[in-house]
Short mmCIF file of C-alpha atoms in Angstrom, two decimals:
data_model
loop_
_atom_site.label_atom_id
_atom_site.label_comp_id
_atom_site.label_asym_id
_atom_site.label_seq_id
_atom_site.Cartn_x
_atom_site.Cartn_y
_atom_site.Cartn_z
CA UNK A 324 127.90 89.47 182.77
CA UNK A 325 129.57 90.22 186.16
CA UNK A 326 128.20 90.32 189.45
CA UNK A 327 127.57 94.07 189.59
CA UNK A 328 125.68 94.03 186.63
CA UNK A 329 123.86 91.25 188.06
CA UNK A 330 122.94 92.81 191.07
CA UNK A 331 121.81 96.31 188.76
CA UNK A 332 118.86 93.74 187.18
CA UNK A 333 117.44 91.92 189.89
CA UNK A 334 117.40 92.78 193.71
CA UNK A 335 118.00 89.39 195.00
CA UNK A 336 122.07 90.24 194.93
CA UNK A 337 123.29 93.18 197.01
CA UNK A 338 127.14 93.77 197.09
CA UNK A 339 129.42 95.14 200.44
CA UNK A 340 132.99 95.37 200.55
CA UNK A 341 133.43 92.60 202.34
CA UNK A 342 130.71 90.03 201.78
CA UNK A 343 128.24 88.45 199.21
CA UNK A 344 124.50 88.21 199.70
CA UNK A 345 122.22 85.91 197.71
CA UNK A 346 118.76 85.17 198.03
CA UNK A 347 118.71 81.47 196.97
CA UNK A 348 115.28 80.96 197.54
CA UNK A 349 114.21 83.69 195.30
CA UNK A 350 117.20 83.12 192.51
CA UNK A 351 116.27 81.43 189.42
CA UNK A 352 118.28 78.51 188.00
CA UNK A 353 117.35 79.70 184.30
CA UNK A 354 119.16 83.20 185.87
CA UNK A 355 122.45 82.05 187.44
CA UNK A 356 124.45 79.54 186.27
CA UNK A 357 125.72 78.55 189.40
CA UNK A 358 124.89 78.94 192.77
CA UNK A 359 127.44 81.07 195.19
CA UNK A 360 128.22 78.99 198.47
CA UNK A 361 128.92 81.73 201.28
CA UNK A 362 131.43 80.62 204.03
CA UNK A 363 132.77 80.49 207.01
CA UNK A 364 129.85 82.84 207.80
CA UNK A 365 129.59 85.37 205.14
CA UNK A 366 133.22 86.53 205.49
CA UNK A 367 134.77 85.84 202.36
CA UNK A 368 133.88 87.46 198.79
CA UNK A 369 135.03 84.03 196.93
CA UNK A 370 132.71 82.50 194.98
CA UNK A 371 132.06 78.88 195.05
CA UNK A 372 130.87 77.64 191.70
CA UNK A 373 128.50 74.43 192.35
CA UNK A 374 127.42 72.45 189.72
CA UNK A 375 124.53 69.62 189.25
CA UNK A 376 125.57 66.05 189.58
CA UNK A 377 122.86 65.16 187.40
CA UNK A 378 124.54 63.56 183.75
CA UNK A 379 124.29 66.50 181.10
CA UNK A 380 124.03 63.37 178.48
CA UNK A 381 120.52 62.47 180.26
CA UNK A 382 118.82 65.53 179.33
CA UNK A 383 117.98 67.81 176.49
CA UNK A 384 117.74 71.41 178.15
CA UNK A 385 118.36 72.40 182.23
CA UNK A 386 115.58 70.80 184.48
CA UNK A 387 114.16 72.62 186.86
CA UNK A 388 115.74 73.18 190.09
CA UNK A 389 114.23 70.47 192.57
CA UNK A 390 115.16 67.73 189.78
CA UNK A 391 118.58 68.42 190.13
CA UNK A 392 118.96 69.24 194.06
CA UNK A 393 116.64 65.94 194.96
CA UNK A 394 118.47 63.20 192.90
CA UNK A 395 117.64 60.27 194.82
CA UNK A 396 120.95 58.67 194.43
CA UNK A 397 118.70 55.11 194.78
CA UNK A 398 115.49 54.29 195.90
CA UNK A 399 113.27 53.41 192.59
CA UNK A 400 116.17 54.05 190.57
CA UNK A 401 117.17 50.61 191.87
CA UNK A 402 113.86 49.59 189.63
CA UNK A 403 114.49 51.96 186.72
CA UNK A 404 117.72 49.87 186.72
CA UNK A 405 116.28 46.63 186.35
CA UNK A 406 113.75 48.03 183.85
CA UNK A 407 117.58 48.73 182.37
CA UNK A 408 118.63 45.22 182.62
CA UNK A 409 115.47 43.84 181.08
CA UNK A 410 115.89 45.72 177.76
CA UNK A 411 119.59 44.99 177.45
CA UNK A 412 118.78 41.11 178.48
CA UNK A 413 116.35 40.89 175.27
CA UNK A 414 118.68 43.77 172.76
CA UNK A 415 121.52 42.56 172.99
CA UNK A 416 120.98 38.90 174.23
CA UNK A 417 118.90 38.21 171.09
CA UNK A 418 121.75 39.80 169.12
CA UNK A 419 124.56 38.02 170.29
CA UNK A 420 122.65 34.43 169.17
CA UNK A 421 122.28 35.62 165.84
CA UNK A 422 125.13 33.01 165.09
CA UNK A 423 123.07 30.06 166.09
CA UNK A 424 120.31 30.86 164.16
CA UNK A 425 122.46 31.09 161.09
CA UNK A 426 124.66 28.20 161.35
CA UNK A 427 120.94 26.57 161.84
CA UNK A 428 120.06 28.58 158.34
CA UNK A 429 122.84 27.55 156.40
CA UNK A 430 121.89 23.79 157.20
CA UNK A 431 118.22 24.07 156.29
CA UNK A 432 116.18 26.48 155.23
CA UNK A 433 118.66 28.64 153.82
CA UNK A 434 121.14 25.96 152.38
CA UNK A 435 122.27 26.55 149.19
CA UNK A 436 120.63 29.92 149.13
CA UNK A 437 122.09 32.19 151.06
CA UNK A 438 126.40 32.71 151.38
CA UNK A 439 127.58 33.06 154.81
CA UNK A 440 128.59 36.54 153.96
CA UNK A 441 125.16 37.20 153.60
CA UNK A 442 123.93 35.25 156.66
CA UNK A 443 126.36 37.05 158.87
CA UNK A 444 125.31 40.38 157.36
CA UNK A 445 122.04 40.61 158.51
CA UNK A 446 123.37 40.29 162.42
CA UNK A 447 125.56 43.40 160.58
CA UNK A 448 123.01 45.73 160.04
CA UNK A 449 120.97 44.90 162.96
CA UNK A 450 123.80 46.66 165.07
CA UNK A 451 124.09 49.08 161.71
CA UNK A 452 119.94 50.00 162.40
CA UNK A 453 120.74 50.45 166.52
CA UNK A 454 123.26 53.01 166.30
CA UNK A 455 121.90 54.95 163.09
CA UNK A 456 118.71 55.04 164.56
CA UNK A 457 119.52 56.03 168.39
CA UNK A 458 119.88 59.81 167.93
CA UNK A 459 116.10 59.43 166.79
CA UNK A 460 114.34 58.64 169.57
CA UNK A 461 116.21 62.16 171.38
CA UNK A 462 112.94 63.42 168.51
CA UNK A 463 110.31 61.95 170.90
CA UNK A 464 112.00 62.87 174.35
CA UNK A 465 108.97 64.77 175.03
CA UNK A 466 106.31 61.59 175.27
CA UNK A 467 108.82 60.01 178.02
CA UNK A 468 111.04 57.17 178.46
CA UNK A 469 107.92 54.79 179.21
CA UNK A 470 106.82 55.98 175.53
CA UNK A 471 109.79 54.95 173.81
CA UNK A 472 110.57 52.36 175.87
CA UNK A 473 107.60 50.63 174.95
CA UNK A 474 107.14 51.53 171.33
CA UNK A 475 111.13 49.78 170.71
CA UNK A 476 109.86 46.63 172.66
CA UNK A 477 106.46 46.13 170.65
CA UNK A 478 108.77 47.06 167.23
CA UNK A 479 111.81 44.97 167.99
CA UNK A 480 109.49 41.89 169.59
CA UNK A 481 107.63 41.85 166.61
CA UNK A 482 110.64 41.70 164.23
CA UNK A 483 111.92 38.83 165.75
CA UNK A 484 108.74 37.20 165.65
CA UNK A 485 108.47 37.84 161.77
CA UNK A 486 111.46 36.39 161.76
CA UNK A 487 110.15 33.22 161.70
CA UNK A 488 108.05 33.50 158.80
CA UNK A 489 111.10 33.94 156.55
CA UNK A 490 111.90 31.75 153.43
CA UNK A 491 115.09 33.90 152.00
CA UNK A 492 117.73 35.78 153.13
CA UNK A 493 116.05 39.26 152.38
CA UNK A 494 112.78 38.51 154.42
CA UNK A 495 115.64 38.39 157.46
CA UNK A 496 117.06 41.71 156.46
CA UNK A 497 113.85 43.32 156.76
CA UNK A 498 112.67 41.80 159.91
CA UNK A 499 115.60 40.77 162.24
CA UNK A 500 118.07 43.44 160.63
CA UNK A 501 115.91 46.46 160.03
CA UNK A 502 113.21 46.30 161.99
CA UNK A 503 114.71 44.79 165.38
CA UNK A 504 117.24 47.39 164.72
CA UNK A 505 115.35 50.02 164.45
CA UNK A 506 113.17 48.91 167.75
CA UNK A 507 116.04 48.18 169.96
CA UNK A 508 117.51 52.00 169.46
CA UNK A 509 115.15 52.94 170.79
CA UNK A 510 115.74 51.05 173.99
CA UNK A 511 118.99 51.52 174.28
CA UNK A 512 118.73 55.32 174.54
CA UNK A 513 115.69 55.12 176.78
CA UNK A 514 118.26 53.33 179.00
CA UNK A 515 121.49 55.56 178.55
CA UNK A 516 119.28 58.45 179.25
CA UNK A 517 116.99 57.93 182.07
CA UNK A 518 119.24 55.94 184.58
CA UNK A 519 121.17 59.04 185.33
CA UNK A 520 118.28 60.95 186.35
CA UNK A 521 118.20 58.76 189.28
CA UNK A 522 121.52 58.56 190.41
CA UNK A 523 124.73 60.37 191.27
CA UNK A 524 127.32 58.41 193.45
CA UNK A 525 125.78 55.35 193.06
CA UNK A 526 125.76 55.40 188.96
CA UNK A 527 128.43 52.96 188.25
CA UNK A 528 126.54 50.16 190.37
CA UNK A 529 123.41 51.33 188.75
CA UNK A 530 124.80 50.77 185.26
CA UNK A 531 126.26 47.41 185.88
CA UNK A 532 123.22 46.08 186.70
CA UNK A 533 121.55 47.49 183.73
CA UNK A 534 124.32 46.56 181.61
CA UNK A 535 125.02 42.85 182.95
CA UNK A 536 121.69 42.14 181.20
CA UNK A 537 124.24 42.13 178.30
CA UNK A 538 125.75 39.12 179.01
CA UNK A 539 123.07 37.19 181.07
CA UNK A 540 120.66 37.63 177.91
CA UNK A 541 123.34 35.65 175.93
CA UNK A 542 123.99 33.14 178.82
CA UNK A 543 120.39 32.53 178.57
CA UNK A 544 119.25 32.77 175.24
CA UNK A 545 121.99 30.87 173.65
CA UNK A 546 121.28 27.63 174.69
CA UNK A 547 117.15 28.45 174.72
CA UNK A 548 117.70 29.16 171.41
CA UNK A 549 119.64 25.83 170.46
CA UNK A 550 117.05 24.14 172.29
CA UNK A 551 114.18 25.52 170.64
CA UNK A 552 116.07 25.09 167.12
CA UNK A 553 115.91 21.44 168.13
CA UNK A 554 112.84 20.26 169.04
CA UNK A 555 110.41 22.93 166.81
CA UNK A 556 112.54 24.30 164.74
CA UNK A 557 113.45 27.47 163.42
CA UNK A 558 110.11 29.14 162.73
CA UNK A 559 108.94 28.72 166.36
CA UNK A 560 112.13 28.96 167.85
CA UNK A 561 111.66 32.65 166.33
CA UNK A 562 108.04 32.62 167.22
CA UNK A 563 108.43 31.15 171.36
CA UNK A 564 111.74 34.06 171.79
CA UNK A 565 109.94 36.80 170.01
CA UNK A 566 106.76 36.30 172.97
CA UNK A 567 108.52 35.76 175.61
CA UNK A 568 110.76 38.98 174.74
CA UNK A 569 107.94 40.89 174.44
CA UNK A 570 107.14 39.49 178.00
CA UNK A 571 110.68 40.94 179.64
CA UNK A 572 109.86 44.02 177.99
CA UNK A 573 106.53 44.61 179.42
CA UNK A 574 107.85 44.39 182.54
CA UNK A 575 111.01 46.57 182.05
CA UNK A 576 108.00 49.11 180.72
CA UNK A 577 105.90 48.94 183.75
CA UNK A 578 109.56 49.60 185.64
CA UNK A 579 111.03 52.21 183.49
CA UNK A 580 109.88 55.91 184.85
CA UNK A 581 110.89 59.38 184.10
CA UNK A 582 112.18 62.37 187.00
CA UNK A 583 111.60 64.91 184.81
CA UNK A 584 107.69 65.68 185.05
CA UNK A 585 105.54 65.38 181.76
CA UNK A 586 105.15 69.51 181.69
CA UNK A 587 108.52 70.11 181.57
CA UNK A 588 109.09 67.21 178.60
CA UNK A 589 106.12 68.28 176.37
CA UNK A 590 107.64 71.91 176.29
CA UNK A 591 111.25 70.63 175.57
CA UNK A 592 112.36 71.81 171.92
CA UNK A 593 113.19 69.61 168.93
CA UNK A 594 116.25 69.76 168.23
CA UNK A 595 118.88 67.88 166.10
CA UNK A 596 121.43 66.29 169.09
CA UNK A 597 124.28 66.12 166.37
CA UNK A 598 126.77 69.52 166.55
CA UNK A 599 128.99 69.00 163.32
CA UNK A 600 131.52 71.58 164.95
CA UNK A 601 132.48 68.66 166.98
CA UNK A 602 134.45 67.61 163.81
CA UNK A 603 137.01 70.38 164.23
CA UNK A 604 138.02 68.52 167.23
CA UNK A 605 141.32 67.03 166.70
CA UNK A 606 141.13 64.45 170.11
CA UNK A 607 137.14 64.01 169.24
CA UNK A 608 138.42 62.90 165.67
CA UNK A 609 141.13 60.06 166.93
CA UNK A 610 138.76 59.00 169.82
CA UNK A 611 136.18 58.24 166.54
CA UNK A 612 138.86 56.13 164.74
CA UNK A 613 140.42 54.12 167.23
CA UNK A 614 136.37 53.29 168.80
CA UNK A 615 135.16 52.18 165.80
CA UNK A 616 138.44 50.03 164.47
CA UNK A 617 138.84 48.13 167.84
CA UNK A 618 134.94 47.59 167.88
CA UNK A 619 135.19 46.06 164.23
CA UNK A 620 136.23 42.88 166.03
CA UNK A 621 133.61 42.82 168.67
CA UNK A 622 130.37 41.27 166.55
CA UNK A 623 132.51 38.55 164.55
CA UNK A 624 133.23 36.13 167.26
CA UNK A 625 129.40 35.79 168.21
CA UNK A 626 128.60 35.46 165.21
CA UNK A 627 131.20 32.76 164.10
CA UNK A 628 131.81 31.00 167.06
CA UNK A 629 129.07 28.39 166.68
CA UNK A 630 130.38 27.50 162.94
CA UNK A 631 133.53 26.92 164.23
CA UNK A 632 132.91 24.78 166.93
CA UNK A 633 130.86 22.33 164.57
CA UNK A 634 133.84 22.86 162.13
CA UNK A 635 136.28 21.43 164.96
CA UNK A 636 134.04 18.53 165.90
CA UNK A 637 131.68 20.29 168.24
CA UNK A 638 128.33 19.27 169.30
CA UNK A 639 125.26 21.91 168.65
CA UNK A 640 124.21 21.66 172.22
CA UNK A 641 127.97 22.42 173.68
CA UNK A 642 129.06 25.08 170.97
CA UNK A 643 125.86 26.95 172.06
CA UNK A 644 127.16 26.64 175.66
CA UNK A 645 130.43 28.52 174.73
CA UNK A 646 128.66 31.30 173.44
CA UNK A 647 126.97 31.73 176.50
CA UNK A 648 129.74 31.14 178.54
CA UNK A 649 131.08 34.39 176.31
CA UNK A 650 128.32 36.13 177.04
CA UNK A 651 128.11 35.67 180.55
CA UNK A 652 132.04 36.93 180.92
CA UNK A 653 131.14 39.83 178.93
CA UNK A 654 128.71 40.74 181.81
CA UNK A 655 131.21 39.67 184.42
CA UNK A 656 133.94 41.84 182.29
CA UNK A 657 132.35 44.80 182.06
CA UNK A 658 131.30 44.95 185.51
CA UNK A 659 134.51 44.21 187.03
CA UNK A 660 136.84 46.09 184.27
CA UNK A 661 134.67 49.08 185.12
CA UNK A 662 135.20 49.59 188.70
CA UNK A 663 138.91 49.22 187.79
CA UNK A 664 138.84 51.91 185.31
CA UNK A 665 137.63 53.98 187.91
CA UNK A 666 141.04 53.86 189.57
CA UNK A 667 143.50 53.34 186.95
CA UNK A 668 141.78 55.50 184.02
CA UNK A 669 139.06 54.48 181.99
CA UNK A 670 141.25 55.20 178.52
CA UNK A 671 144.28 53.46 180.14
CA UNK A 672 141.72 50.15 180.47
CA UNK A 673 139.95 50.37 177.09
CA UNK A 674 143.51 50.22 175.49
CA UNK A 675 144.34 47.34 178.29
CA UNK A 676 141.51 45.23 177.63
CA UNK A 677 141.04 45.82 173.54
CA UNK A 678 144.49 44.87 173.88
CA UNK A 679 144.08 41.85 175.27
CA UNK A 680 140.99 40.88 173.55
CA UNK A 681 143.58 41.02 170.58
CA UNK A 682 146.25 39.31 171.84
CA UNK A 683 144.02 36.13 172.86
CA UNK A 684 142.72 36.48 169.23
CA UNK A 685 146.43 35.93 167.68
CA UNK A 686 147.86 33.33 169.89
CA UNK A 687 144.60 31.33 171.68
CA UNK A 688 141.94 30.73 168.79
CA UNK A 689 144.49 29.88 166.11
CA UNK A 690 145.27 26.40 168.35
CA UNK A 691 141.74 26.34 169.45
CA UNK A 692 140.98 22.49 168.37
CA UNK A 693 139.66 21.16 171.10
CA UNK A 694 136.41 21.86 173.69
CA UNK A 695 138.70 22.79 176.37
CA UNK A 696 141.11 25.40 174.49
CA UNK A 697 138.02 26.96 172.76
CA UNK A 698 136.22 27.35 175.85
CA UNK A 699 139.66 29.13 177.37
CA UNK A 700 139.41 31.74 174.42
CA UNK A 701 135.55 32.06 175.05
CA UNK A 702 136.47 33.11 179.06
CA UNK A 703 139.45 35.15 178.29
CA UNK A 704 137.98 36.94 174.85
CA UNK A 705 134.47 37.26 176.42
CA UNK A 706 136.12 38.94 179.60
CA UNK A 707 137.73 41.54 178.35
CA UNK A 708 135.90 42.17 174.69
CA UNK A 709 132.77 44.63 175.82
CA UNK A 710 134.88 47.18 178.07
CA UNK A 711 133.61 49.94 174.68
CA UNK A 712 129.82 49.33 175.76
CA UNK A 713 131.00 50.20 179.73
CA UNK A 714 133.42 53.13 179.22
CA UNK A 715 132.45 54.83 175.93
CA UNK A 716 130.46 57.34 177.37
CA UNK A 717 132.99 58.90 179.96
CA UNK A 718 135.97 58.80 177.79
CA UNK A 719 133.98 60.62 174.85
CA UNK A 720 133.28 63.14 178.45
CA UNK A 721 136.57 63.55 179.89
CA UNK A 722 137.17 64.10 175.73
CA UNK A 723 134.49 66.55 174.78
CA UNK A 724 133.73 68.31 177.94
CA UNK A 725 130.44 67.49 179.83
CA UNK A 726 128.67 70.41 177.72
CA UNK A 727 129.30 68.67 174.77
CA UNK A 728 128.76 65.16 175.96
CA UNK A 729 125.12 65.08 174.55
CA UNK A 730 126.24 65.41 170.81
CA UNK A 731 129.49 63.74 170.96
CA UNK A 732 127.68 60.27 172.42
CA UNK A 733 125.50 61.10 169.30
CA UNK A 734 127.87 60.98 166.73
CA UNK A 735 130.04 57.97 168.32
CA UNK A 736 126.66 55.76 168.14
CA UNK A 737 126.63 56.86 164.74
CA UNK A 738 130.12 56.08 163.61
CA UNK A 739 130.00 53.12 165.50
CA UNK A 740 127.52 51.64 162.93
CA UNK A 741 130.32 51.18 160.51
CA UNK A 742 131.86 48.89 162.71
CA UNK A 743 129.49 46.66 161.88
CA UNK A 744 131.30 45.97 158.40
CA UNK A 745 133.83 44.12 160.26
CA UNK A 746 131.63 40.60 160.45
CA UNK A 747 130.70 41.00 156.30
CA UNK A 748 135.06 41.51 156.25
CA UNK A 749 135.73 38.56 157.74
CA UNK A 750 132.90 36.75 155.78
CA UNK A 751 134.49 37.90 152.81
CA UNK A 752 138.33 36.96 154.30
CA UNK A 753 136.95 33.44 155.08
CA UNK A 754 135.26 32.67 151.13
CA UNK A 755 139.10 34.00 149.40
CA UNK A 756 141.12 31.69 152.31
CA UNK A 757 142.08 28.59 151.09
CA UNK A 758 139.33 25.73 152.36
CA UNK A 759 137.25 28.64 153.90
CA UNK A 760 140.06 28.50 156.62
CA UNK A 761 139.46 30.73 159.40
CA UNK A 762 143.04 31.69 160.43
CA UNK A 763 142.65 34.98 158.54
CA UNK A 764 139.67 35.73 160.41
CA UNK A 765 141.46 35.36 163.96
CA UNK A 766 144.38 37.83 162.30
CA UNK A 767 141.94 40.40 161.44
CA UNK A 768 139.93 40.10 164.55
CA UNK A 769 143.18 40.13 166.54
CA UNK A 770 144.41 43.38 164.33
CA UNK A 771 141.89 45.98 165.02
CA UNK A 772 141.41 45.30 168.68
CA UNK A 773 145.52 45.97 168.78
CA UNK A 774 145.31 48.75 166.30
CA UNK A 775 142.18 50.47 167.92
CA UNK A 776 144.01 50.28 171.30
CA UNK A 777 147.14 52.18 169.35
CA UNK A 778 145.10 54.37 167.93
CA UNK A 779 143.95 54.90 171.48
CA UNK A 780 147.44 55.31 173.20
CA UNK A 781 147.99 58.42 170.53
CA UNK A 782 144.86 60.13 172.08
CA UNK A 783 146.86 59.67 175.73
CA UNK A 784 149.57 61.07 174.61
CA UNK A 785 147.67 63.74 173.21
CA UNK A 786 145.62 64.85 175.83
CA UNK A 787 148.26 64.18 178.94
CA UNK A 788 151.62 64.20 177.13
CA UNK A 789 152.41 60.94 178.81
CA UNK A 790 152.08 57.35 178.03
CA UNK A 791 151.60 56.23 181.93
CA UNK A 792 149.44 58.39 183.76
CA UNK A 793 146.45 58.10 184.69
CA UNK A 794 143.34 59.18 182.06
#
């Protein structure tokens, strides 16, 4: 439509030779696009085209008006982040000590009944049941981010704490697989959408404090968990996390608030967030495949690193203190890597650091036989291994195009549930290596990190036509 036809429908435009008039006040967002900026004192025809800072991701149709022009840029964001860093301290905190609990398993309970392939598995598809599952709470967008927020805390709390109750290896598929799983996606995209309602220039910080809860869950859990393992056991050691989870989250879900008012939510359409048009995009396509290859090693480590230590010689109590060591330099790592993304490219540092993660997989772990050397590879690995969680969602952006940012996060949480096969690979490359070695588990860990950060460096080349600039 152009201007003059504009101007034909509603009389808040009128047109002179020399200079555009537009009633702001009266103009309707749902009407025009974008708003025309008149300067240097109504003397120029140029338009101006403004557009809202507010994250298209975070939001399902246009808000209204006064939602996007008063972003606070702070105030109770600052608790809608914490509310942030309370669901990612239990999600993905609880998740990354999976590998305690079964190297606990395989030496009681489940001994002699369960493989380690199938152990590690169920750590597996809980990360399968997160991403699957995320597009599904975009369904019930229109009962709030409170809603949801809640309803994943009460569902993935409870799985834990039925966790307990389990006497084979299929109870903990159900329970701390499916149904923690299935919980914590909905916290994660309560999270990923409702933080950016809050914030504009200030984002970044926002979402490292949300997203440190990452790490610091591990830091803390890790070691609770050994210690609980210890002196109650397994059962309550589910039992004692599971309630005081459940704690966290109730106050993440007396934190956690909406911008968008509840009249404008209830009248929001479903709609399916997935677009499979984004398929005929070529970039969209790699940016798929080299995500989910170098994420295939990301889960393994966790998972293993506590049966390897006691392989090596390792004490319970100090193996559990390297995997919160790695946890905490995950936090630390994606903090830190982010803000230097931010000036040298984010896809130039997701190749650098999946890179590195790789190379300290081929050439540190093999020789790690000792405390000290392990706990090098648990700093240098944990530092630079998570950089996917921090920058996924502006490279699949500067990808996709903002419009399409919604959908295309969509589908990568989706994909990125078959990167969860990696752990059951390795299981399976540890049971045909001779003694149940684990050097072919370093190579394959070390592999896709380096071939995912390839795959990667074809996408650059792609989209700039050079290997060194900035993207």
């Amino acid at each position: 439509m152009t201007i003059s036809d504009r101007a034909e429908e509603d009389n808040d435009m009128t047109l002179t030779p020399g200079k555009i008039e537009i009633d702001v006040e009266k103009a309707s967002v749902e009407k025009i696009p974008y708003i025309c900026n008149d300067k240097e004192n109504n003397n120029t025809a140029a338009l101006e085209k403004t557009h809202s800072r507010m994250d298209e991701a975070s939001i399902v149709e246009p808000p209204p008006k006064n939602i996007i022009d008063d972003i606070p840029d702070g105030g109770y964001g600052w608790a809608v982040a914490v509310a942030g860093f309370c669901a990612n301290f239990v999600m993905f905190g609880l998740a990354s000590v999976w590998g305690v609990f079964s190297q606990a398993y395989s030496t009681s309970t489940l001994a002699g009944k369960a493989t380690t392939l199938e152990l590690m598995t169920v750590g597996s598809t809980l990360n399968v049941c997160l991403n699957v599952f995320s597009p599904v709470s975009v369904l019930f967008v229109r009962f709030g981010t409170r809603f949801n927020y809640a309803f994943g805390s009460v569902l993935m709390c409870l799985g834990i704490i039925l966790s307990g109750f389990s006497t084979a290896v299929w109870h903990l598929y159900l329970t701390q697989g499916l149904l923690f799983g299935f919980g914590a996606s909905f916290l994660y995209m309560s999270i990923a959408s409702v933080i950016p309602q809050w914030f504009t220039t200030r984002r970044g910080t926002a979402m490292g404090i949300s997203s440190s809860g990452t790490g610091l869950g591990g830091l803390a859990l890790s070691p609770m968990a050994s210690f609980l393992i210890t002196k109650y056991g397994i059962r309550w050691a589910f039992h004692i996390l599971g309630f005081f989870s459940l704690g966290i989250c109730c106050i993440g879900t007396i934190l956690v608030k909406d911008r968008l008012p509840s009249s404008y939510r209830k009248n929001l359409p479903i709609k399916s967030p997935i677009q499979f048009s984004m398929f005929k995009m070529s970039d969209f396509n790699v940016w798929l495949v080299g995500a989910v290859i170098a994420l295939m090693g990301y889960l393994t480590p966790m998972f293993y690193l506590p049966k390897y230590a006691a392989s090596i010689g390792i004490n319970q109590t100090d193996s559990s203190n390297l995997l919160g060591i790695l946890c905490a330099m995950n936090a630390v790592g994606r903090i830190v890597l982010g803000f230097v993304a931010d000036k040298i490219g984010r896809l130039n540092m997701y190749m650098i650091a999946s890179a590195l993660a790789g190379i300290f997989s081929f050439v540190i772990w093999p020789f790690a036989t000792s405390y000290g050397v392990l706990l090098a590879y648990s700093i240098l690995w944990g530092f630079t291994c998570g950089t996917y969680y921090a920058l996924a969602a502006p490279i699949t952006g500067s990808v996709v195009g903002m419009e399409k940012l919604s959908s295309g996060l969509s589908i990568l949480f989706i994909a990125s549930a078959i990167s969860a096969m990696g752990t059951p690979i390795a299981a399976a490359i540890q049971q045909s290596s001779p003694d149940n070695g684990y050097l072919g588990i370093q190579m394959f860990i070390g592999s896709v990190y380096v071939g995912g950060a390839l795959i990667c460096l074809y996408l650059k080349y792609r989209l700039t036509g050079s290997l060194i600039s900035v993207y």
